[in-house]
Short mmCIF file of C-alpha atoms in Angstrom, two decimals:
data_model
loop_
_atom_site.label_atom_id
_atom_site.label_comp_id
_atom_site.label_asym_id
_atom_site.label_seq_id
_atom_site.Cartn_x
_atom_site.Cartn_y
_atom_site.Cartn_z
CA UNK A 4 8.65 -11.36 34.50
CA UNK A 5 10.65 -10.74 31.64
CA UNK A 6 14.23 -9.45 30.84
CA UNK A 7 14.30 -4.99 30.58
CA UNK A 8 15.05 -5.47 26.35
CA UNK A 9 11.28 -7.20 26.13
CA UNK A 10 9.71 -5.17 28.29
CA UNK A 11 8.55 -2.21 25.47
CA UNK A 12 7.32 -5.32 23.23
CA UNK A 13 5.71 -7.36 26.32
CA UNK A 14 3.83 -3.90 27.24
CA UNK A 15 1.80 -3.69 24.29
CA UNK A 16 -0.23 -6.39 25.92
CA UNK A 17 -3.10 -4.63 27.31
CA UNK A 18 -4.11 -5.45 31.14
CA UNK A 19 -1.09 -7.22 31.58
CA UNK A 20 1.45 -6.39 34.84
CA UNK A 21 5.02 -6.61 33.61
CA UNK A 22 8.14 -6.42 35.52
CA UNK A 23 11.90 -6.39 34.19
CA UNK A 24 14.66 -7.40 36.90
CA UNK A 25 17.86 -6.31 35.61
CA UNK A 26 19.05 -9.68 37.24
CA UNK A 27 18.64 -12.80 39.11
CA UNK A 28 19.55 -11.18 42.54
CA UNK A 29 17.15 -8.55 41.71
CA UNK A 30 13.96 -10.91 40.94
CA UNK A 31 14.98 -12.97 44.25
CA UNK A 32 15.07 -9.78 46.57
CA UNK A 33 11.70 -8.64 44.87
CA UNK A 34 10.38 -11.98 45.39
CA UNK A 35 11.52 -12.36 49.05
CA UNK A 36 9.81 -9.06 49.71
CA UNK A 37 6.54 -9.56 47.87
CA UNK A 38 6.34 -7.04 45.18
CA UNK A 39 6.88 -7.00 41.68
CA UNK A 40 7.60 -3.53 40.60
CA UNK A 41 6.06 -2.77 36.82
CA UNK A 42 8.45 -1.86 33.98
CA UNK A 43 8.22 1.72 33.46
CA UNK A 44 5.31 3.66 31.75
CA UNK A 45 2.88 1.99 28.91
CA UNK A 46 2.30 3.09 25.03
CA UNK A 47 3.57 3.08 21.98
CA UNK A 48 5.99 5.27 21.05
CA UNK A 49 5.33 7.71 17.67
CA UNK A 50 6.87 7.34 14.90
CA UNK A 51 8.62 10.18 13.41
CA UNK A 52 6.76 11.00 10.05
CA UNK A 53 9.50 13.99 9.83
CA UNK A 54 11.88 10.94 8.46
CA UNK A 55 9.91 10.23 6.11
CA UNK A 56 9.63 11.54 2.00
CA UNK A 57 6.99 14.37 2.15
CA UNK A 58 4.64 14.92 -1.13
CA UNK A 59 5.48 18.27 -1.42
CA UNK A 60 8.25 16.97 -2.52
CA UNK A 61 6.75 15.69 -5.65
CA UNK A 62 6.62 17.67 -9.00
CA UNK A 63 3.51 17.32 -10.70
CA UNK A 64 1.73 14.17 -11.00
CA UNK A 65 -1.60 14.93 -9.81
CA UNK A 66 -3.70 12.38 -11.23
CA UNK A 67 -1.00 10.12 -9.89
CA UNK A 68 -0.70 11.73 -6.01
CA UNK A 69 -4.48 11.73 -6.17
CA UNK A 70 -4.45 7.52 -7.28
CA UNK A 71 -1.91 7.66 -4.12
CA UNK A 72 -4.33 8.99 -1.63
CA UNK A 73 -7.13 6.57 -2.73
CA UNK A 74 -5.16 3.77 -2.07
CA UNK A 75 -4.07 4.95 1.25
CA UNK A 76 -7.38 5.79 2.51
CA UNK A 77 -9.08 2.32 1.76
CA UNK A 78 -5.64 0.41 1.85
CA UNK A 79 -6.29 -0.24 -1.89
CA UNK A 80 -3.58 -2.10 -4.43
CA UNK A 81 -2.21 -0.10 -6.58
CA UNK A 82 -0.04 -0.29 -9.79
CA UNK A 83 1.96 2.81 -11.08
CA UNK A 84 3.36 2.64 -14.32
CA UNK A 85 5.48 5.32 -16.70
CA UNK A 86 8.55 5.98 -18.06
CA UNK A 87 12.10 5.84 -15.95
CA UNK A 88 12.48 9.10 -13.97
CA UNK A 89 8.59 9.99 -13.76
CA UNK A 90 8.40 9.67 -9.97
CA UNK A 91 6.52 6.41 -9.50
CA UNK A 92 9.15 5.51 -6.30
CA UNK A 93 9.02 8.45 -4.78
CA UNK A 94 5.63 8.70 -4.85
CA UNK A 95 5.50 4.74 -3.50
CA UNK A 96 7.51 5.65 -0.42
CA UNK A 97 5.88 9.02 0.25
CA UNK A 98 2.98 6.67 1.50
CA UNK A 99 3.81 5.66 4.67
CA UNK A 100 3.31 9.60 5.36
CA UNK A 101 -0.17 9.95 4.48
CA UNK A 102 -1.32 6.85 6.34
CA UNK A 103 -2.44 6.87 9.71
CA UNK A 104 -0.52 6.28 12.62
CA UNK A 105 -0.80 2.55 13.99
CA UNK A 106 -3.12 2.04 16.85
CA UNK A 107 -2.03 -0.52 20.38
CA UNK A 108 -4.03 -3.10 18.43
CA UNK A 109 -2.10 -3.07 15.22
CA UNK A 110 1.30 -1.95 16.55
CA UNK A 111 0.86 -5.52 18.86
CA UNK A 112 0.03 -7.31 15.36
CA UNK A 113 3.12 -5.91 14.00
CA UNK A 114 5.56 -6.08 16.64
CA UNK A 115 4.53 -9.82 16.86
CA UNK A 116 5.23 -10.81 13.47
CA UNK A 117 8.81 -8.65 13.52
CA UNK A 118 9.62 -10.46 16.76
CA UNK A 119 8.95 -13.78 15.38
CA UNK A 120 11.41 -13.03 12.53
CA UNK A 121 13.88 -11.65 14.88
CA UNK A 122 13.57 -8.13 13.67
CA UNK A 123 12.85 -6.02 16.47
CA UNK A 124 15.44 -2.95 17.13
CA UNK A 125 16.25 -1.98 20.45
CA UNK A 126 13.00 -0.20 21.07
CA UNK A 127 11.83 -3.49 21.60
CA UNK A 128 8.46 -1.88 19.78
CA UNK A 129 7.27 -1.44 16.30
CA UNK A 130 6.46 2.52 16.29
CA UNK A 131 5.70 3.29 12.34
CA UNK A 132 3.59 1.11 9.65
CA UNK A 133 5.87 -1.18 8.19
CA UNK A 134 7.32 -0.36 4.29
CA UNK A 135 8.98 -3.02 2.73
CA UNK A 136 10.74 -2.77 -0.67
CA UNK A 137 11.68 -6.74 -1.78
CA UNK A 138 14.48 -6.94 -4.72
CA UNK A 139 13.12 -8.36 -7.87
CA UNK A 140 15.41 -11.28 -6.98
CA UNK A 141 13.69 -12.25 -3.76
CA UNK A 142 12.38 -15.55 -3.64
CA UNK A 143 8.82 -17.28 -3.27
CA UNK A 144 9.64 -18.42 0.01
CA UNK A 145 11.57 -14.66 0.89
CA UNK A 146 8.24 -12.93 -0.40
CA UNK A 147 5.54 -15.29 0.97
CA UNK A 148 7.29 -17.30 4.07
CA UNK A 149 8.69 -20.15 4.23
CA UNK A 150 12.17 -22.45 5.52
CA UNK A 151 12.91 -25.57 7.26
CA UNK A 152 11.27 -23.88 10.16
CA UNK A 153 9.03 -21.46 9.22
CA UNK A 154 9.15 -17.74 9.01
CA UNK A 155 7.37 -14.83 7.97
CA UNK A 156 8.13 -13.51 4.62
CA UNK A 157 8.15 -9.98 3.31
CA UNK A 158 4.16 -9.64 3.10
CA UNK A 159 3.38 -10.61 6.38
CA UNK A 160 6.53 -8.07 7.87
CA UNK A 161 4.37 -5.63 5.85
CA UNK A 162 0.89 -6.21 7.69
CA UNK A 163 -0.80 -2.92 8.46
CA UNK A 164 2.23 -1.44 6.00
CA UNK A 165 3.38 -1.22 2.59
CA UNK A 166 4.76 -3.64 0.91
CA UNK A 167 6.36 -1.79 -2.62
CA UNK A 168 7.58 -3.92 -5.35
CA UNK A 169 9.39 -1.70 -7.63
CA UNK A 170 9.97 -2.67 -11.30
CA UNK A 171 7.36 -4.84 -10.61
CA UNK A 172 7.81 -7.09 -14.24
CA UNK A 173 11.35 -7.90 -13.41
CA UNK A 174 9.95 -10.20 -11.11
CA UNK A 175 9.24 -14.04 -12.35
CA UNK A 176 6.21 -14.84 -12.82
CA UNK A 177 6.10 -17.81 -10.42
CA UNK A 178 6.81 -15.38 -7.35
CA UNK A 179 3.93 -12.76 -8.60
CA UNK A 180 1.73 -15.45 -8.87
CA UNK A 181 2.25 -16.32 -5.10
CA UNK A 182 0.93 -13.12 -3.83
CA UNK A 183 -2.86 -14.00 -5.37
CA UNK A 184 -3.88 -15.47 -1.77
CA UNK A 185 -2.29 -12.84 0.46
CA UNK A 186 -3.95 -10.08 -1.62
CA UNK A 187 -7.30 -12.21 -1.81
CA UNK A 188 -7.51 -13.74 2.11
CA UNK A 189 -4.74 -11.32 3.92
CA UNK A 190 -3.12 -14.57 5.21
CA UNK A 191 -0.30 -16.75 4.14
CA UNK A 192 -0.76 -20.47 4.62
CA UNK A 193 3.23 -22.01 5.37
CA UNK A 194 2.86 -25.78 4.93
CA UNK A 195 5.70 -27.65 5.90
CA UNK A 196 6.39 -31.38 6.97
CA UNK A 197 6.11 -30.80 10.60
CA UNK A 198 3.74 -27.88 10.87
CA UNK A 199 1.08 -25.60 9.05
CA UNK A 200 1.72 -21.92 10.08
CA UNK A 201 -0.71 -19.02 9.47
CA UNK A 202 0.73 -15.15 9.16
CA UNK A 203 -1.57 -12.55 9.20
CA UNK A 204 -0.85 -10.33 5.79
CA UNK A 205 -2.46 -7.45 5.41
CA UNK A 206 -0.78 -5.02 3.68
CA UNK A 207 -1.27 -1.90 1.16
CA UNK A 208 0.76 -3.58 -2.39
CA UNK A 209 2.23 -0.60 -4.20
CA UNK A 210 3.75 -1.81 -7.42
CA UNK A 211 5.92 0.42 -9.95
CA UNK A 212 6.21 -0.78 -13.48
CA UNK A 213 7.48 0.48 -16.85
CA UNK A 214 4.97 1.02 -19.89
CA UNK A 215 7.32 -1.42 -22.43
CA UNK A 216 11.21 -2.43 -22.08
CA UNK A 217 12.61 0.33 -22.89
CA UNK A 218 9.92 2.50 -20.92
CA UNK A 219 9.30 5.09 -23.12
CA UNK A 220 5.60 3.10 -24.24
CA UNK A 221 3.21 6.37 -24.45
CA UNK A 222 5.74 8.77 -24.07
CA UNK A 223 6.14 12.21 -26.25
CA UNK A 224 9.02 12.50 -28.91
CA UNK A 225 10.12 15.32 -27.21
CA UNK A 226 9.40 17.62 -24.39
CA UNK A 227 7.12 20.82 -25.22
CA UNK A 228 10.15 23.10 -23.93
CA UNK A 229 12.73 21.09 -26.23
CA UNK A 230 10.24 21.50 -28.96
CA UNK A 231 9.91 25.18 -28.87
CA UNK A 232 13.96 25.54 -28.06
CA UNK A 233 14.23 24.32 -32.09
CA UNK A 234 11.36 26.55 -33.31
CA UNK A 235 13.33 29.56 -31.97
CA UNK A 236 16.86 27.72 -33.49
CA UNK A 237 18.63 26.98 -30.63
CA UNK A 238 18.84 23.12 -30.65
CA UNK A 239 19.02 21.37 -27.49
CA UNK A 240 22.44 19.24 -26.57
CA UNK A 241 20.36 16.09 -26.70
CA UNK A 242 17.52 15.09 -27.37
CA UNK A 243 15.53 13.41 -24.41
CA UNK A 244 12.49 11.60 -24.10
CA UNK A 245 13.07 9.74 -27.56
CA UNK A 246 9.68 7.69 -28.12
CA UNK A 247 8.95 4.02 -27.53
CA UNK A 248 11.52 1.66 -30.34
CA UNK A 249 10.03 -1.60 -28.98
CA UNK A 250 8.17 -3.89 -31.35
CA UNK A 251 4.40 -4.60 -30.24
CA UNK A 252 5.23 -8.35 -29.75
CA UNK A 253 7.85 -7.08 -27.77
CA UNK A 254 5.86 -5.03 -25.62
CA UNK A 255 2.90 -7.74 -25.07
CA UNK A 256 4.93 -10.11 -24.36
CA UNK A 257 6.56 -8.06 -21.27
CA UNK A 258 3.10 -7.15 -20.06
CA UNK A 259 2.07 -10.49 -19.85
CA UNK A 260 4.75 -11.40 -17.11
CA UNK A 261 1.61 -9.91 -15.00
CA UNK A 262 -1.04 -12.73 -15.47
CA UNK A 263 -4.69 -11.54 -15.37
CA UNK A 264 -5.83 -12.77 -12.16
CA UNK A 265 -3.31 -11.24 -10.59
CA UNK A 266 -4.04 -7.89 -12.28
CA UNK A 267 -7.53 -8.21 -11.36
CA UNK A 268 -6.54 -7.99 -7.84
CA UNK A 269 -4.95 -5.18 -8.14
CA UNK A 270 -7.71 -2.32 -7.56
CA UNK A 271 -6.37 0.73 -8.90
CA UNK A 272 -3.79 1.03 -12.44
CA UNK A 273 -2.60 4.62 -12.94
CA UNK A 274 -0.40 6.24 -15.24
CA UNK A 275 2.37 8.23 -13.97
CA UNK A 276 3.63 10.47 -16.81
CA UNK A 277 6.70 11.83 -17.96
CA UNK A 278 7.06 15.80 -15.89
CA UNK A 279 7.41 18.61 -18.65
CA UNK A 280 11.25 20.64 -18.21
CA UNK A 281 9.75 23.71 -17.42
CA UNK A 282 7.30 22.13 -14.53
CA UNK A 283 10.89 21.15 -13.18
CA UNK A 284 11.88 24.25 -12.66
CA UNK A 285 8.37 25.59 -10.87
CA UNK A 286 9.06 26.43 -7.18
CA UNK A 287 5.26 26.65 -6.00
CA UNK A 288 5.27 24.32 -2.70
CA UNK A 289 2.84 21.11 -3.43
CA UNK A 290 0.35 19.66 -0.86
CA UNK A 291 2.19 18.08 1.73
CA UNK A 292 1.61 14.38 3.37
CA UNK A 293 0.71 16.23 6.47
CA UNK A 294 -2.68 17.52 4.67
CA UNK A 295 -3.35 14.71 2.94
CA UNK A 296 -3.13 12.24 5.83
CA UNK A 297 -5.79 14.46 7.53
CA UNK A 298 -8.14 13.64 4.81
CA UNK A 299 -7.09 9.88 5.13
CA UNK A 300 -8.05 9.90 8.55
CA UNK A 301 -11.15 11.09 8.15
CA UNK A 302 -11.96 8.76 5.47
CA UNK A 303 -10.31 5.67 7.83
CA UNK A 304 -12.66 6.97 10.63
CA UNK A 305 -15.64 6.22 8.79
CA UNK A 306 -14.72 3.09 7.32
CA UNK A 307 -14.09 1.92 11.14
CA UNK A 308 -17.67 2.95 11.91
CA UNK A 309 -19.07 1.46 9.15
CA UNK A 310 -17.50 -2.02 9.53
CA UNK A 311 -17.42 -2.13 13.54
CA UNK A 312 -19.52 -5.33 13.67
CA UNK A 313 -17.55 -7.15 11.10
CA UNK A 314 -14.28 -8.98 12.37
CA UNK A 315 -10.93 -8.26 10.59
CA UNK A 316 -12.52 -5.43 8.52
CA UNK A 317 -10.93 -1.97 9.22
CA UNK A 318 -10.59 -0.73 5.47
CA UNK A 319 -12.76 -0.24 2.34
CA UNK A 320 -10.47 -2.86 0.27
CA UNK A 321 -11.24 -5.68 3.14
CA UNK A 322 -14.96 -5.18 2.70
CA UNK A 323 -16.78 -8.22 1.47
CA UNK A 324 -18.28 -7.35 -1.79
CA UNK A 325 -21.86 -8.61 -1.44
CA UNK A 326 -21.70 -6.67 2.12
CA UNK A 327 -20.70 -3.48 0.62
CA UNK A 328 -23.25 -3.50 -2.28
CA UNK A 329 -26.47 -4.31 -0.10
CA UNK A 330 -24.83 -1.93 2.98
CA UNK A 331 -22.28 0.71 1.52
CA UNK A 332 -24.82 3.36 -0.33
CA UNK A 333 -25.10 4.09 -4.06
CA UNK A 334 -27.28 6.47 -5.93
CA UNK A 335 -29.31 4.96 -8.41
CA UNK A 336 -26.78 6.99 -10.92
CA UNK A 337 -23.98 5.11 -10.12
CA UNK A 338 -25.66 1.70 -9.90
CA UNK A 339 -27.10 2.13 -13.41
CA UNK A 340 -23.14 3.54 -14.29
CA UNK A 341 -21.41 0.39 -12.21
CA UNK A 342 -23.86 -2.33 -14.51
CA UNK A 343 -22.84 -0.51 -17.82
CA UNK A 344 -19.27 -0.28 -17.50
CA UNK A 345 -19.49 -3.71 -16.43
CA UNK A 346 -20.62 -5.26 -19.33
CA UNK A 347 -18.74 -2.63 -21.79
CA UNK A 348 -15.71 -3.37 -19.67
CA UNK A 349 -16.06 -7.15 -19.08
CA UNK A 350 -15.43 -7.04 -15.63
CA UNK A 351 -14.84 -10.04 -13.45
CA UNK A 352 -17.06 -10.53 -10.58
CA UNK A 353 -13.90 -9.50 -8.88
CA UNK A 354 -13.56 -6.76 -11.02
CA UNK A 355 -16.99 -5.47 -10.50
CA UNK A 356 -16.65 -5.61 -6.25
CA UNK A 357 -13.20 -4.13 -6.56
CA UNK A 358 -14.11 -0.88 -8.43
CA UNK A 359 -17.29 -0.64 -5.90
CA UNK A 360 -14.55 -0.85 -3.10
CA UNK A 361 -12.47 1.87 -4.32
CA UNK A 362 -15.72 4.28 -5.71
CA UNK A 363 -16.37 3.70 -1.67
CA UNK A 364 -13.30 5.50 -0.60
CA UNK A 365 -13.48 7.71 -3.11
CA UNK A 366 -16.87 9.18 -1.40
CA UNK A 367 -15.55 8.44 2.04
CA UNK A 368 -13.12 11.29 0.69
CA UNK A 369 -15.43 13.72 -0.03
CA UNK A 370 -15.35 16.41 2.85
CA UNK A 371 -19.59 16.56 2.88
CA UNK A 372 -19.40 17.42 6.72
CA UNK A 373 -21.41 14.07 7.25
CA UNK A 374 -20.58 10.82 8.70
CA UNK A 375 -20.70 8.92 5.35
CA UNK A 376 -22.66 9.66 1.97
CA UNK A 377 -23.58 7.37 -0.86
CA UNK A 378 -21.33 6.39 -3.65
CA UNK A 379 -22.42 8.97 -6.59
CA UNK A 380 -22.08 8.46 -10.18
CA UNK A 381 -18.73 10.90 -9.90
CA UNK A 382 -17.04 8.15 -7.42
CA UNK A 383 -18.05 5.65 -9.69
CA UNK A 384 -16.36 7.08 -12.68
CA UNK A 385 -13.01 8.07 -10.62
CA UNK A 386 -13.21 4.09 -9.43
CA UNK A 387 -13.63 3.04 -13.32
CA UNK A 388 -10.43 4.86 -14.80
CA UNK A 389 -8.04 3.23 -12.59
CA UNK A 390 -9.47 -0.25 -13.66
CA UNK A 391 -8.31 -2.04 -16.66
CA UNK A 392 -10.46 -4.19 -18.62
CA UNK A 393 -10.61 -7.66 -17.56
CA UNK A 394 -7.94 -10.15 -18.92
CA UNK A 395 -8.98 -13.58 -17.82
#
């Protein structure tokens, strides 16, 4: 018995009666004539993925929309960096499009946590994975949890989300460092003097970064279009995309505000580069999030058979490592590939399980018309260029 603005949340609660007197009166005449009328229908209503940015939207970029759909499908890390204006954030909250939609099991997880924290609309339900989008000035306890009495922080309101930290190096280094045991466990510890609280945190970490400070680090002089605009003596107003001015010290130093364990967490680095003028102007639709979430589906529906008899595993990036490598299927190709590049590249043991993780959903990907295949030398390379060496 519960009052009619709980009763969506209170419903998510499989094999459970609920009834919602609008008041007191109401519950006593029920009560004095036996019956306890349930609270409407049961389910979780869909979220509206028309609300949300589309990829066909995006110019360009495909090595960095393909990076995107990796991470989706095995809820992978994943680090964008470029220059200002490239597309890394829309391409970080396009996302939430191409996964799939939450199931009664993880919408109750998530409607939990948001009720805890006193978030829940009117709906009384959490319909749509959570995205979350922190300011660089949040706070350790904002971004992990925390208070006089406890509450969840920004990665546990992003379980079975997104949780997007754009201009990722503007934030200290102390509150990076506190999201190595979230990304590592999916949990968040809250000690405090009167109680220890768990929060589930399992989320998909999208990070956007720029190459350097001035975040031109890689960049071209000058577009091809503005290039040829002089050969043929008509010079351009201004010119744009001036190259990188920032001393190397300068440059290192700004990289290092992301330490190296924390990078080695993060399974997939790619480059999102500066879009040429004239692909600006190209009107050719792209692939939308509505095709590409098909293929993530697929490729979540075979990571849920392949880890149905191990608890809290639903994803590619939750596998254990040592599980994965005796049970996931390689070729002989890519094991032989996956040892080399491991010594050439000085991988971590970390390092090494994270790129097999990823080279997994990569061949859960491939549309073979089977169930699952084995991870091929071609997965394992994909896996390997979005993996930076090793720095401690």
């Amino acid at each position: 018995i519960i009052p009619p603005g709980n009763v969506r949340e209170a419903q998510l609660v499989p094999s459970l009666h609920v009834s919602a007197p609008a008041t007191l009166h109401e519950l006593v005449a029920w009560l004095r004539a036996r019956e306890l009328p349930p609270a409407g229908a049961r389910g979780v209503t869909v979220a509206d993925l028309a609300e949300l940015p589309d990829l066909r939207d995006v110019v360009g970029q495909p090595a960095a929309r393909r990076a995107l759909e990796v991470a989706a499908a095995g809820s992978h890390a994943l680090l964008l960096i470029g220059p200002p204006g490239a597309g890394k954030t829309m391409l970080a909250r396009c996302m939430p499009g191409i996964l799939p939609a939450l199931d009664d099991d993880e919408a109750l997880d998530v409607t939990a946590i948001h009720s805890v924290a006193g978030l829940l609309h009117e709906t009384g339900a959490v319909a749509a994975r959570p995205f979350r989008a922190p300011h660089h000035s949040i706070s350790v306890a904002g971004l992990i949890g925390g208070g006089s009495s406890p509450r969840p922080g920004e990665v546990s309101l992003a379980h079975h989300g997104v949780l997007f930290l754009d201009e990722l190096l503007e934030f200290s280094r102390h509150t990076l460092e506190a999201l190595r045991q979230p990304l590592e466990d999916g949990r968040v510890v809250v000690t405090r003097a009167a109680a220890t609280v768990t929060y589930p945190a399992r989320f998909a970490l999208v990070g956007a970064t720029n190459p350097c400070p001035c975040g031109r680090a890689g960049d071209e002089p000058l577009h091809q279009p503005l290039l040829r605009m002089v050969r043929e003596g008509t010079e351009p107003a201004r010119s744009e995309g001036a190259g990188c001015r920032c001393a190397d010290a300068d440059i290192q130093r700004y990289r290092n505000r992301l330490s190296g364990p924390l990078a080695d967490r993060i399974d997939m680095h790619a480059h999102v580069g500066r879009v040429p003028l004239d692909r600006l102007a190209d009107v050719t639709p792209a692939e939308s999030s509505s095709v590409v979430r098909q293929r993530v589906e697929v490729a979540r529906a075979r990571q849920r058979e392949r880890y149905r008899t191990l608890p809290n595993v639903r994803a590619n990036a939750q596998a254990p490592g040592r599980w994965l490598g005796a049970h996931g299927g390689m070729t002989s190709a890519a094991r032989a590939l996956l040892t080399q590049a491991a010594e050439r590249m000085e991988l971590s043991a970390r390092g090494f399980h994270r790129v097999l993780r990823v080279a997994r959903t990569i061949a859960d990907l491939r549309d073979s018309g089977r169930d699952s295949v084995p991870v091929d030398a071609p997965d394992l390379a994909e896996a390997l260029r979005y993996r930076p060496a090793s720095r401690g």
